[in-house]
């Protein structure tokens, strides 16, 4: 069976998996979604003996049905190799009485590597399958992690160029250094004067600009996306939730068919949506706990059914979650609207025009899988400090948001199910915030001295990604106003 993809805003148009990956965003501004969520065709007992690569094939072959076995296995082999610093790719670590799925052992020490290691290979394979002659221009907005992971994935990949926009002053120093020191003749990095939502809205507007599309085509270029709006980003993320459940089973931490809860630090909603898709595929997940920082637009949505971005934008110590427009939520809205593209398009129009929308009572009833929670800056720091004091385990700020929310959910409910936390970044990436949470004396320390101290107190090795930026040359220093993104792209491409 060939699984086709539809736009969340137009039920009439379909695309194959490879076409959806190539386009990134549908022509009408909608996101590509599979016509249905496929079921796993292997049992959990079979999965528990599989490597990460074998699990990836078992999951991804169900979604990417127009890729041959050889093509898909080749993409997987190239993605999940020695660029990860652990052989198992995504280790499971028991911390107290919860399980952390460490998704930060790739080239840029954040969970985005899990999908962005494979996306360039899926994209170039898709281009060949669809006889694309143009160079693919990857256009991406980042709140910190996607940018570097995409740059690392696409650097010097033939037939591609990549342009990353990030909010100036809105990412950590390590995140910024990782991007502005990126090598590769096909890479460009631009700091915009604005926040992540400005960058993301600007990128979406460029995708929807038909005049620009014609200009680019005339010069041999076409856009695609590495943001989590691309289905080629989302599908690989489903893999690690399937893998984690199988490993819990293999390690005899859970029994066959035992349900678990999953807590995910959430910004753009892609990571938790992948867990929702894993549940639809047959993984015994009970609650999906959506953890927000002080930009708690998703917490308020799950509580009230109203999505309202008209609020103060807060810069926090967990910058990858400093988001007020969670793009991937549209895929869930489309699903709970009964795949009604017209209804979804109307809600997205309201969001664009007045900054908010409210779902119906029927739609609210379909959100029972989800639970929302949030952590303040103080609560995030407290979670880092107390977890370290009790267990010796050091976690980053984003994972700490999830840890706090998970603990609050367990305390306030009578739900005693085992809990998996998506651990989304290395503490080394946010060393200042992490170390200051453990002890205020570190607040005045030099960034690189903090990294050495973190190594000492955590008994972990400094990741390659950090060592590489210590003395790296700054290669990208371009900046622009949020309303000049189109001109900047044309200038970079020489259009």
Coordinates of C-alpha atoms in Angstrom, one line a residue:
X1 CA 0.0 0.0 0.0
X2 CA 1.3 3.4 -1.0
X3 CA 0.7 5.8 1.9
X4 CA -0.1 9.3 0.5
X5 CA 0.1 12.7 2.2
X6 CA -2.4 15.5 2.3
X7 CA -2.2 19.2 3.2
X8 CA -3.9 20.2 6.4
X9 CA -5.5 23.0 4.5
X10 CA -6.6 21.3 1.3
X11 CA -8.1 17.8 1.3
X12 CA -8.2 17.6 -2.5
X13 CA -4.4 17.4 -3.1
X14 CA -2.2 14.4 -2.3
X15 CA 1.6 13.8 -2.5
X16 CA 3.8 10.8 -2.2
X17 CA 6.2 10.7 0.8
X18 CA 9.1 11.8 -1.4
X19 CA 7.2 14.7 -2.9
X20 CA 6.1 15.9 0.6
X21 CA 9.7 15.8 1.9
X22 CA 10.9 17.7 -1.2
X23 CA 8.2 20.4 -0.9
X24 CA 8.5 20.8 2.9
X25 CA 5.4 22.9 3.1
X26 CA 2.2 22.5 0.9
X27 CA 1.5 25.1 -1.7
X28 CA -1.5 26.4 0.3
X29 CA 0.6 26.9 3.4
X30 CA -0.6 23.8 5.1
X31 CA 1.5 21.0 6.5
X32 CA 1.7 17.5 5.0
X33 CA 0.1 14.7 7.0
X34 CA -0.3 11.0 6.2
X35 CA -3.8 10.0 5.1
X36 CA -3.7 7.7 8.2
X37 CA -1.2 6.6 10.8
X38 CA 0.1 3.2 9.8
X39 CA 0.4 0.4 12.4
X40 CA 3.7 -1.3 13.2
X41 CA 4.0 -4.7 11.5
X42 CA 6.4 -6.1 14.1
X43 CA 5.6 -6.9 17.7
X44 CA 7.3 -5.3 20.7
X45 CA 8.9 -8.6 21.4
X46 CA 10.5 -8.5 18.0
X47 CA 11.5 -4.8 18.4
X48 CA 13.2 -5.3 21.7
X49 CA 16.1 -7.2 20.2
X50 CA 16.6 -4.6 17.4
X51 CA 19.4 -2.0 17.0
X52 CA 18.4 1.7 16.6
X53 CA 19.0 1.4 12.9
X54 CA 16.8 -1.7 12.6
X55 CA 14.0 0.0 14.6
X56 CA 14.3 3.1 12.3
X57 CA 13.7 0.9 9.2
X58 CA 10.7 -0.9 10.9
X59 CA 9.1 2.4 11.6
X60 CA 10.0 4.5 8.6
X61 CA 9.1 2.0 6.0
X62 CA 5.5 2.3 7.1
X63 CA 5.5 6.1 6.4
X64 CA 7.9 6.4 3.5
X65 CA 6.3 3.9 1.2
X66 CA 7.7 5.2 -2.1
X67 CA 11.3 4.7 -0.9
X68 CA 12.7 1.3 -1.8
X69 CA 14.2 -0.9 1.0
X70 CA 17.6 -0.3 -0.4
X71 CA 17.1 3.5 -0.5
X72 CA 15.7 3.7 3.0
X73 CA 18.4 1.4 4.6
X74 CA 21.1 3.4 2.8
X75 CA 19.7 6.7 4.3
X76 CA 19.5 5.2 7.8
X77 CA 23.1 3.7 7.6
X78 CA 24.5 7.1 6.5
X79 CA 22.6 9.0 9.3
X80 CA 23.1 6.9 12.4
X81 CA 26.8 6.2 12.3
X82 CA 30.0 7.4 14.1
X83 CA 28.8 11.0 14.2
X84 CA 26.9 9.9 17.3
X85 CA 29.1 9.4 20.4
X86 CA 27.3 6.3 21.7
X87 CA 26.8 3.1 19.7
X88 CA 23.2 2.8 20.8
X89 CA 22.4 6.3 19.4
X90 CA 19.7 7.1 22.0
X91 CA 20.7 5.7 25.5
X92 CA 18.0 5.2 28.2
X93 CA 19.2 6.3 31.6
X94 CA 17.3 5.7 34.9
X95 CA 17.3 8.8 37.0
X96 CA 15.6 8.3 40.3
X97 CA 12.3 6.6 39.4
X98 CA 12.0 8.0 35.9
X99 CA 13.7 7.1 32.6
X100 CA 15.5 9.7 30.5
X101 CA 15.8 9.0 26.8
X102 CA 19.0 10.8 25.9
X103 CA 18.5 12.3 22.5
X104 CA 21.6 14.5 22.5
X105 CA 24.5 12.3 21.5
X106 CA 24.7 13.5 17.8
X107 CA 26.9 16.0 16.1
X108 CA 25.3 19.1 17.7
X109 CA 24.3 17.6 21.1
X110 CA 20.6 18.2 20.8
X111 CA 17.6 16.0 19.9
X112 CA 17.3 17.7 16.5
X113 CA 20.3 15.6 15.3
X114 CA 18.1 12.5 15.5
X115 CA 16.1 13.7 12.5
X116 CA 18.4 16.1 10.9
X117 CA 21.1 13.5 10.5
X118 CA 18.8 11.6 8.1
X119 CA 16.8 14.4 6.4
X120 CA 19.6 15.4 3.9
X121 CA 19.8 11.8 2.7
X122 CA 16.0 11.5 2.5
X123 CA 15.9 14.8 0.6
X124 CA 18.6 14.1 -1.9
X125 CA 17.1 10.6 -2.5
X126 CA 13.6 12.2 -3.0
X127 CA 15.1 14.7 -5.5
X128 CA 16.5 11.8 -7.6
X129 CA 13.2 9.9 -7.4
X130 CA 11.3 13.0 -8.7
X131 CA 13.9 14.0 -11.3
X132 CA 14.6 17.4 -9.8
X133 CA 17.1 19.4 -11.7
X134 CA 17.2 22.5 -9.4
X135 CA 19.5 22.9 -6.4
X136 CA 17.5 22.5 -3.2
X137 CA 17.7 25.6 -0.9
X138 CA 17.0 24.6 2.7
X139 CA 15.4 27.6 4.4
X140 CA 15.1 27.3 8.1
X141 CA 14.2 29.3 11.2
X142 CA 15.7 28.2 14.5
X143 CA 15.2 28.9 18.2
X144 CA 18.6 27.5 18.8
X145 CA 19.0 23.8 18.0
X146 CA 17.5 23.1 14.6
X147 CA 19.8 25.6 12.9
X148 CA 23.1 24.0 13.9
X149 CA 21.8 20.5 13.4
X150 CA 20.5 21.4 9.9
X151 CA 23.7 23.1 9.0
X152 CA 25.8 20.1 10.1
X153 CA 23.5 17.8 8.2
X154 CA 23.5 19.7 4.9
X155 CA 27.0 21.2 4.9
X156 CA 28.7 20.4 1.5
X157 CA 25.8 18.0 0.5
X158 CA 25.9 18.3 -3.4
X159 CA 22.9 19.9 -5.0
X160 CA 21.9 21.8 -1.8
X161 CA 22.3 25.1 -0.1
X162 CA 21.2 26.0 3.4
X163 CA 20.2 29.4 4.9
X164 CA 19.4 29.6 8.6
X165 CA 17.8 32.5 10.4
X166 CA 18.0 32.8 14.2
X167 CA 16.9 35.5 16.6
X168 CA 19.9 37.8 17.6
X169 CA 20.2 37.5 21.4
X170 CA 17.6 34.8 21.6
X171 CA 19.9 31.7 21.7
X172 CA 22.6 30.6 24.1
X173 CA 26.2 31.6 23.5
X174 CA 27.1 28.0 22.7
X175 CA 24.2 27.7 20.3
X176 CA 25.2 30.9 18.5
X177 CA 28.9 29.8 18.3
X178 CA 27.9 26.5 16.9
X179 CA 26.0 28.2 14.0
X180 CA 28.4 31.1 13.2
X181 CA 31.4 28.9 13.0
X182 CA 29.8 26.4 10.7
X183 CA 32.0 25.3 7.8
X184 CA 30.6 24.4 4.3
X185 CA 30.6 26.4 1.0
X186 CA 26.8 25.9 0.8
X187 CA 25.9 27.3 4.2
X188 CA 24.7 30.7 5.3
X189 CA 23.6 31.9 8.8
X190 CA 21.7 35.2 9.4
X191 CA 20.9 36.8 12.8
X192 CA 17.5 38.6 12.6
X193 CA 16.5 41.6 14.7
X194 CA 13.4 40.0 16.3
X195 CA 12.3 36.8 18.0
X196 CA 11.9 33.2 16.8
X197 CA 8.3 33.7 15.9
X198 CA 9.4 36.6 13.6
X199 CA 11.9 34.3 12.0
X200 CA 9.5 31.4 11.6
X201 CA 6.7 33.6 10.2
X202 CA 9.2 35.1 7.7
X203 CA 10.3 31.7 6.5
X204 CA 6.7 30.6 6.0
X205 CA 6.0 33.8 4.0
X206 CA 9.0 33.1 1.7
X207 CA 7.6 29.6 1.1
X208 CA 4.3 31.1 0.1
X209 CA 5.7 33.8 -2.1
X210 CA 4.9 32.7 -5.7
X211 CA 6.7 35.5 -7.4
X212 CA 9.9 34.6 -5.5
X213 CA 9.4 30.9 -6.4
X214 CA 9.4 31.8 -10.1
X215 CA 12.5 34.0 -9.7
X216 CA 14.3 31.1 -7.9
X217 CA 13.3 28.6 -10.5
X218 CA 14.7 30.7 -13.3
X219 CA 18.0 30.7 -11.5
X220 CA 17.9 26.9 -10.9
X221 CA 16.8 26.9 -7.2
X222 CA 13.8 25.6 -5.2
X223 CA 13.0 25.9 -1.5
X224 CA 12.6 23.0 1.0
X225 CA 12.5 23.0 4.7
X226 CA 14.5 21.4 7.5
X227 CA 12.1 22.7 10.2
X228 CA 9.8 20.2 11.9
X229 CA 7.1 21.3 9.5
X230 CA 8.8 18.9 7.0
X231 CA 7.4 15.4 7.3
X232 CA 10.9 14.1 6.7
X233 CA 11.8 15.6 10.1
X234 CA 8.8 14.3 11.9
X235 CA 8.9 10.6 10.8
X236 CA 12.4 9.9 12.1
X237 CA 11.3 11.3 15.5
X238 CA 8.7 8.7 15.8
X239 CA 11.4 6.1 15.8
X240 CA 13.0 6.9 19.2
X241 CA 9.7 6.5 21.1
X242 CA 9.2 3.1 19.6
X243 CA 12.8 2.3 20.4
X244 CA 12.6 3.5 24.0
X245 CA 9.5 1.4 24.8
X246 CA 11.2 -1.7 23.3
X247 CA 14.3 -1.1 25.4
X248 CA 12.3 -0.6 28.6
X249 CA 10.8 -4.0 27.8
X250 CA 14.1 -5.6 26.9
X251 CA 15.6 -4.3 30.2
X252 CA 12.6 -5.7 32.1
X253 CA 11.7 -2.3 33.5
X254 CA 8.2 -2.8 32.2
X255 CA 6.1 -5.9 31.3
X256 CA 4.5 -6.7 28.0
X257 CA 1.7 -4.3 27.0
X258 CA 2.4 -2.1 30.2
X259 CA 1.4 1.5 29.5
X260 CA 3.9 4.3 30.1
X261 CA 3.6 8.1 30.3
X262 CA 5.8 10.3 28.1
X263 CA 6.9 13.8 29.1
X264 CA 8.3 16.1 26.4
X265 CA 9.7 19.6 26.7
X266 CA 7.7 21.3 24.0
X267 CA 8.1 24.4 21.8
X268 CA 7.1 23.8 18.1
X269 CA 5.1 20.7 19.0
X270 CA 7.0 18.3 16.6
X271 CA 8.7 16.2 19.3
X272 CA 5.5 15.4 21.3
X273 CA 3.5 15.0 18.0
X274 CA 6.0 12.2 17.1
X275 CA 5.2 10.5 20.4
X276 CA 1.5 10.8 19.6
X277 CA 2.1 9.2 16.2
X278 CA 4.1 6.4 18.0
X279 CA 1.0 5.8 20.2
X280 CA -1.2 5.7 17.1
X281 CA 1.2 3.1 15.6
X282 CA 0.6 0.8 18.6
X283 CA 3.1 1.7 21.2
X284 CA 1.4 1.4 24.7
X285 CA 1.7 5.1 25.7
X286 CA -1.0 6.4 28.1
X287 CA -0.5 10.2 28.7
X288 CA 1.5 12.5 26.6
X289 CA 2.6 15.2 29.0
X290 CA 3.3 18.5 27.2
X291 CA 5.9 20.5 29.3
X292 CA 6.1 24.3 28.6
X293 CA 8.4 27.0 30.0
X294 CA 7.0 30.5 30.9
X295 CA 5.9 30.9 27.3
X296 CA 3.0 28.6 28.2
X297 CA 0.8 29.0 25.2
X298 CA 0.4 25.2 24.9
X299 CA -0.4 24.7 28.6
X300 CA -3.2 27.3 28.3
X301 CA -4.4 25.6 25.1
X302 CA -4.8 22.2 26.7
X303 CA -6.5 23.7 29.7
X304 CA -9.0 26.0 27.9
X305 CA -9.2 24.9 24.2
X306 CA -8.1 28.5 23.3
X307 CA -4.8 29.0 21.5
X308 CA -3.8 32.6 22.0
X309 CA -0.4 34.0 21.0
X310 CA -1.3 37.5 22.1
X311 CA 0.9 37.7 25.1
X312 CA 4.3 38.8 26.3
X313 CA 7.2 36.8 24.7
X314 CA 9.5 35.7 27.5
X315 CA 13.2 35.0 27.0
X316 CA 14.0 32.0 29.2
X317 CA 17.0 29.7 30.1
X318 CA 15.3 27.1 27.8
X319 CA 15.4 29.1 24.5
X320 CA 14.5 26.3 22.1
X321 CA 11.0 26.4 23.8
X322 CA 10.7 30.2 23.6
X323 CA 7.9 30.0 21.0
X324 CA 4.4 31.4 20.8
X325 CA 3.4 29.9 17.4
X326 CA 3.7 26.1 17.7
X327 CA 3.6 25.2 14.0
X328 CA 3.2 21.4 14.4
X329 CA 0.1 21.8 16.5
X330 CA -1.7 22.4 13.2
X331 CA -1.3 18.7 12.4
X332 CA -3.0 17.8 15.7
X333 CA -5.8 20.3 15.1
X334 CA -6.4 18.8 11.7
X335 CA -6.6 15.4 13.2
X336 CA -9.0 16.3 16.0
X337 CA -11.1 18.2 13.5
X338 CA -11.8 14.9 11.8
X339 CA -9.3 15.7 9.0
X340 CA -11.5 18.6 8.0
X341 CA -9.1 20.7 6.0
X342 CA -11.6 23.6 5.7
X343 CA -12.2 23.8 9.4
X344 CA -8.4 23.7 10.1
X345 CA -7.7 26.3 7.5
X346 CA -10.3 28.6 9.1
X347 CA -8.7 28.2 12.5
X348 CA -5.2 28.9 11.1
X349 CA -6.6 32.0 9.3
X350 CA -8.0 33.2 12.7
X351 CA -4.5 32.6 14.2
X352 CA -2.9 34.7 11.5
X353 CA -5.4 37.5 11.5
X354 CA -6.2 38.0 15.2
X355 CA -3.6 35.8 16.9
X356 CA -6.0 33.3 18.5
X357 CA -8.6 30.6 17.9
X358 CA -10.8 28.4 20.0
X359 CA -11.6 24.7 19.2
X360 CA -15.0 23.1 19.5
X361 CA -16.2 21.0 22.5
X362 CA -16.0 17.9 20.3
X363 CA -12.4 18.7 19.4
X364 CA -11.5 19.2 23.1
X365 CA -12.8 15.7 23.9
X366 CA -10.3 14.3 21.5
X367 CA -7.4 15.8 23.5
X368 CA -7.6 13.2 26.3
X369 CA -4.3 11.7 25.4
X370 CA -2.6 15.0 26.4
X371 CA -1.8 16.7 29.7
X372 CA -0.2 20.1 29.9
X373 CA 2.1 21.6 32.5
X374 CA 4.7 24.3 32.8
X375 CA 7.7 25.3 34.9
X376 CA 8.8 28.8 35.8
X377 CA 12.5 29.8 35.6
X378 CA 12.8 29.2 39.4
X379 CA 11.2 25.7 39.1
X380 CA 13.4 24.8 36.2
X381 CA 16.5 25.7 38.2
X382 CA 15.2 23.8 41.2
X383 CA 14.7 20.7 39.1
X384 CA 18.3 20.8 38.0
X385 CA 19.6 21.4 41.5
X386 CA 17.5 18.8 43.3
X387 CA 18.1 16.1 40.6
X388 CA 21.8 16.7 40.8
X389 CA 21.8 16.6 44.7
X390 CA 19.8 13.4 44.9
X391 CA 21.2 11.4 41.9
X392 CA 24.4 13.1 40.7
X393 CA 22.7 13.4 37.2
X394 CA 23.0 16.8 35.4
X395 CA 20.4 17.7 32.9
X396 CA 19.9 20.7 30.7
X397 CA 17.3 23.4 31.1
X398 CA 14.8 22.0 28.6
X399 CA 14.9 18.5 30.1
X400 CA 14.6 20.2 33.5
X401 CA 11.3 21.8 32.4
X402 CA 10.0 18.3 31.5
X403 CA 11.4 16.8 34.7
X404 CA 9.6 19.4 36.9
X405 CA 6.3 19.0 35.0
X406 CA 6.5 15.2 35.1
X407 CA 7.0 15.3 38.9
X408 CA 4.1 17.7 39.4
X409 CA 1.8 15.6 37.3
X410 CA 2.7 12.5 39.3
X411 CA 2.2 14.4 42.6
X412 CA -1.1 15.9 41.6
X413 CA -2.7 12.8 40.0
X414 CA -3.1 9.2 41.2
X415 CA -1.3 8.1 38.0
X416 CA 1.5 5.7 39.1
X417 CA 2.6 4.7 35.6
X418 CA 6.3 4.7 34.8
X419 CA 7.4 7.8 33.0
X420 CA 9.8 8.4 30.1
X421 CA 11.3 11.9 29.8
X422 CA 12.6 13.1 26.4
X423 CA 16.0 14.5 27.3
X424 CA 16.5 16.9 24.5
X425 CA 19.9 18.6 24.9
X426 CA 23.2 18.1 26.5
X427 CA 23.8 20.2 29.7
X428 CA 27.1 21.3 28.0
X429 CA 25.0 23.3 25.5
X430 CA 23.5 25.5 28.3
X431 CA 26.4 25.3 30.8
X432 CA 25.9 28.8 32.4
X433 CA 22.2 28.2 33.2
X434 CA 22.8 24.6 34.3
X435 CA 25.8 25.4 36.6
X436 CA 24.2 28.5 38.0
X437 CA 21.2 26.4 39.0
X438 CA 23.4 23.9 40.8
X439 CA 25.3 26.7 42.6
X440 CA 24.9 30.5 42.3
X441 CA 28.6 31.0 42.6
X442 CA 29.0 29.8 39.0
X443 CA 27.0 32.8 37.6
X444 CA 30.1 34.9 37.2
X445 CA 32.3 32.2 35.7
X446 CA 33.7 32.3 32.1
X447 CA 31.6 30.1 29.8
X448 CA 34.5 27.8 28.9
X449 CA 35.6 27.4 32.5
X450 CA 32.1 26.4 33.3
X451 CA 32.3 23.6 30.7
X452 CA 35.5 22.2 32.4
X453 CA 33.8 22.4 35.8
X454 CA 30.7 20.7 34.4
X455 CA 32.9 17.8 33.2
X456 CA 34.3 17.6 36.7
X457 CA 31.1 17.5 38.7
X458 CA 29.1 15.3 36.3
X459 CA 31.9 12.7 35.5
X460 CA 31.0 13.0 31.8
X461 CA 33.2 13.7 28.8
X462 CA 33.0 17.1 27.1
X463 CA 31.3 16.5 23.8
X464 CA 33.2 16.9 20.5
X465 CA 30.7 19.6 19.5
X466 CA 31.8 21.8 22.3
X467 CA 35.6 21.2 21.9
X468 CA 35.2 22.1 18.2
X469 CA 33.9 25.6 18.8
X470 CA 36.4 26.6 21.5
X471 CA 38.8 28.1 19.0
X472 CA 36.8 28.0 15.8
X473 CA 36.8 30.9 13.3
X474 CA 33.6 33.0 13.1
X475 CA 32.5 32.5 9.5
X476 CA 29.0 34.0 9.4
X477 CA 28.3 37.5 10.7
X478 CA 25.3 38.6 8.5
X479 CA 22.4 40.3 10.2
X480 CA 19.0 41.7 9.0
X481 CA 15.7 43.1 10.1
X482 CA 12.8 40.7 10.2
X483 CA 11.1 42.4 7.3
X484 CA 14.3 42.1 5.1
X485 CA 14.5 38.3 5.0
X486 CA 13.4 38.0 1.4
X487 CA 16.1 40.5 0.2
X488 CA 18.7 38.7 2.3
X489 CA 17.9 35.3 0.7
X490 CA 18.1 36.8 -2.8
X491 CA 21.4 38.4 -2.0
X492 CA 22.8 35.1 -0.6
X493 CA 21.7 33.2 -3.7
X494 CA 22.7 36.0 -6.2
X495 CA 19.1 36.2 -7.5

